[in-house]
């Protein structure tokens, strides 16, 4: 029995305006959440994350951006913005109205899940990229999730050539 396989390489270039549009939606979600939990993170945190997210997405290095809320070292809640360029998301939902409760007293943490493009970079290229960031980034350990944590698709944000799928 013979078997065959093939692979293709896709390249996609997201435009500045598309990345900015979708990045603004992520920042708006963060700002919306901050109105209900003002002590979780600051407006400056949002500004710095927004700057960094833009670079991660524009360069094609972010597969997803995760905002995790931990208590006693365990992630009890997570919002994930999955970056897609395969045309799989077609709607463009409004921001806000995040259905999250019980995160008072948690510690927020941002985790960037990287792409193959990021994996192909040398350490020197990664260090150069990090120098442009407002926040400190680097490898982190695995997330310990709370038992029973259920994730659902909540919203979809669509730009001209890039898509964001939000999961809670």
C-alpha positions as a Python dict, from the first residue, in 0.01 Angstrom:
ca = {
    (1, 'X'): (0, 0, 0),
    (2, 'X'): (139, 337, -98),
    (3, 'X'): (62, 655, 76),
    (4, 'X'): (128, 1006, -35),
    (5, 'X'): (140, 1332, 144),
    (6, 'X'): (197, 1684, 38),
    (7, 'X'): (235, 2014, 207),
    (8, 'X'): (199, 2370, 100),
    (9, 'X'): (339, 2685, 242),
    (10, 'X'): (111, 2984, 271),
    (11, 'X'): (232, 3331, 319),
    (12, 'X'): (8, 3605, 434),
    (13, 'X'): (79, 3967, 485),
    (14, 'X'): (-153, 4149, 718),
    (15, 'X'): (-189, 4517, 649),
    (16, 'X'): (-108, 4780, 907),
    (17, 'X'): (-468, 4902, 918),
    (18, 'X'): (-614, 4552, 955),
    (19, 'X'): (-382, 4465, 1245),
    (20, 'X'): (-451, 4800, 1408),
    (21, 'X'): (-828, 4749, 1375),
    (22, 'X'): (-817, 4403, 1535),
    (23, 'X'): (-566, 4507, 1798),
    (24, 'X'): (-796, 4796, 1894),
    (25, 'X'): (-1073, 4539, 1949),
    (26, 'X'): (-854, 4338, 2185),
    (27, 'X'): (-758, 4656, 2374),
    (28, 'X'): (-1127, 4752, 2396),
    (29, 'X'): (-1207, 4412, 2547),
    (30, 'X'): (-933, 4469, 2805),
    (31, 'X'): (-1064, 4817, 2881),
    (32, 'X'): (-1421, 4688, 2910),
    (33, 'X'): (-1311, 4426, 3163),
    (34, 'X'): (-1118, 4691, 3356),
    (35, 'X'): (-1439, 4891, 3411),
    (36, 'X'): (-1573, 4604, 3625),
    (37, 'X'): (-1240, 4504, 3781),
    (38, 'X'): (-1040, 4830, 3802),
    (39, 'X'): (-768, 4686, 4026),
    (40, 'X'): (-667, 4398, 3797),
    (41, 'X'): (-445, 4604, 3568),
    (42, 'X'): (-392, 4968, 3481),
    (43, 'X'): (-461, 5184, 3179),
    (44, 'X'): (-83, 5192, 3125),
    (45, 'X'): (-79, 4811, 3119),
    (46, 'X'): (-340, 4820, 2842),
    (47, 'X'): (-140, 5078, 2644),
    (48, 'X'): (178, 4869, 2672),
    (49, 'X'): (2, 4545, 2585),
    (50, 'X'): (-164, 4712, 2288),
    (51, 'X'): (174, 4828, 2157),
    (52, 'X'): (325, 4484, 2202),
    (53, 'X'): (25, 4290, 2067),
    (54, 'X'): (38, 4500, 1753),
    (55, 'X'): (399, 4396, 1693),
    (56, 'X'): (336, 4030, 1775),
    (57, 'X'): (39, 4015, 1535),
    (58, 'X'): (182, 4235, 1257),
    (59, 'X'): (504, 4034, 1238),
    (60, 'X'): (308, 3707, 1228),
    (61, 'X'): (461, 3575, 1549),
    (62, 'X'): (143, 3537, 1759),
    (63, 'X'): (-80, 3233, 1713),
    (64, 'X'): (-284, 3350, 2010),
    (65, 'X'): (-284, 3601, 2292),
    (66, 'X'): (-412, 3474, 2625),
    (67, 'X'): (-513, 3678, 2927),
    (68, 'X'): (-507, 3439, 3220),
    (69, 'X'): (-641, 3504, 3569),
    (70, 'X'): (-470, 3301, 3838),
    (71, 'X'): (-537, 3244, 4203),
    (72, 'X'): (-282, 3053, 4413),
    (73, 'X'): (-89, 2954, 4098),
    (74, 'X'): (-392, 2807, 3921),
    (75, 'X'): (-558, 2963, 3617),
    (76, 'X'): (-927, 2998, 3700),
    (77, 'X'): (-1025, 3196, 3391),
    (78, 'X'): (-873, 3264, 3050),
    (79, 'X'): (-959, 3484, 2756),
    (80, 'X'): (-786, 3381, 2435),
    (81, 'X'): (-769, 3583, 2116),
    (82, 'X'): (-672, 3335, 1844),
    (83, 'X'): (-511, 3495, 1538),
    (84, 'X'): (-617, 3339, 1207),
    (85, 'X'): (-537, 3417, 847),
    (86, 'X'): (-714, 3123, 685),
    (87, 'X'): (-1051, 3288, 618),
    (88, 'X'): (-1225, 3067, 876),
    (89, 'X'): (-1389, 3357, 1059),
    (90, 'X'): (-1644, 3562, 878),
    (91, 'X'): (-1828, 3773, 1131),
    (92, 'X'): (-1713, 4088, 1304),
    (93, 'X'): (-1871, 4108, 1648),
    (94, 'X'): (-1882, 4409, 1876),
    (95, 'X'): (-1634, 4431, 2162),
    (96, 'X'): (-1717, 4416, 2530),
    (97, 'X'): (-1987, 4229, 2718),
    (98, 'X'): (-1739, 3970, 2836),
    (99, 'X'): (-1917, 3708, 3042),
    (100, 'X'): (-1662, 3676, 3320),
    (101, 'X'): (-1729, 3663, 3693),
    (102, 'X'): (-1534, 3581, 4004),
    (103, 'X'): (-1193, 3715, 3908),
    (104, 'X'): (-1161, 3955, 4201),
    (105, 'X'): (-833, 3894, 4380),
    (106, 'X'): (-673, 3714, 4087),
    (107, 'X'): (-342, 3792, 3921),
    (108, 'X'): (-363, 3863, 3546),
    (109, 'X'): (-94, 3724, 3318),
    (110, 'X'): (-47, 3759, 2943),
    (111, 'X'): (78, 3458, 2749),
    (112, 'X'): (168, 3470, 2380),
    (113, 'X'): (140, 3140, 2195),
    (114, 'X'): (384, 3171, 1907),
    (115, 'X'): (384, 3061, 1544),
    (116, 'X'): (625, 2858, 1334),
    (117, 'X'): (755, 3186, 1198),
    (118, 'X'): (865, 3277, 1552),
    (119, 'X'): (1021, 2933, 1603),
    (120, 'X'): (1234, 2987, 1290),
    (121, 'X'): (1396, 3301, 1433),
    (122, 'X'): (1742, 3294, 1585),
    (123, 'X'): (1785, 3401, 1945),
    (124, 'X'): (1950, 3720, 1819),
    (125, 'X'): (1646, 3800, 1603),
    (126, 'X'): (1415, 3734, 1898),
    (127, 'X'): (1622, 3960, 2123),
    (128, 'X'): (1604, 4235, 1861),
    (129, 'X'): (1225, 4197, 1850),
    (130, 'X'): (1204, 4206, 2231),
    (131, 'X'): (1395, 4536, 2238),
    (132, 'X'): (1101, 4704, 2063),
    (133, 'X'): (853, 4587, 2327),
    (134, 'X'): (710, 4790, 2614),
    (135, 'X'): (680, 4481, 2839),
    (136, 'X'): (922, 4202, 2925),
    (137, 'X'): (855, 3888, 2723),
    (138, 'X'): (1019, 3551, 2717),
    (139, 'X'): (964, 3181, 2775),
    (140, 'X'): (724, 3085, 3053),
    (141, 'X'): (626, 2760, 3216),
    (142, 'X'): (310, 2564, 3150),
    (143, 'X'): (-24, 2687, 3276),
    (144, 'X'): (-197, 2493, 3553),
    (145, 'X'): (-570, 2513, 3485),
    (146, 'X'): (-844, 2478, 3745),
    (147, 'X'): (-1051, 2161, 3728),
    (148, 'X'): (-1369, 2212, 3533),
    (149, 'X'): (-1245, 2514, 3339),
    (150, 'X'): (-1458, 2518, 3026),
    (151, 'X'): (-1369, 2731, 2724),
    (152, 'X'): (-1623, 2846, 2472),
    (153, 'X'): (-1601, 3049, 2155),
    (154, 'X'): (-1747, 3387, 2232),
    (155, 'X'): (-1676, 3638, 1956),
    (156, 'X'): (-1516, 3677, 1620),
    (157, 'X'): (-1339, 3986, 1493),
    (158, 'X'): (-1270, 4014, 1124),
    (159, 'X'): (-1044, 4251, 934),
    (160, 'X'): (-967, 4258, 564),
    (161, 'X'): (-700, 3986, 573),
    (162, 'X'): (-672, 3879, 935),
    (163, 'X'): (-916, 3732, 1183),
    (164, 'X'): (-939, 3705, 1562),
    (165, 'X'): (-1140, 3433, 1734),
    (166, 'X'): (-1207, 3508, 2103),
    (167, 'X'): (-1250, 3220, 2345),
    (168, 'X'): (-1340, 3246, 2713),
}
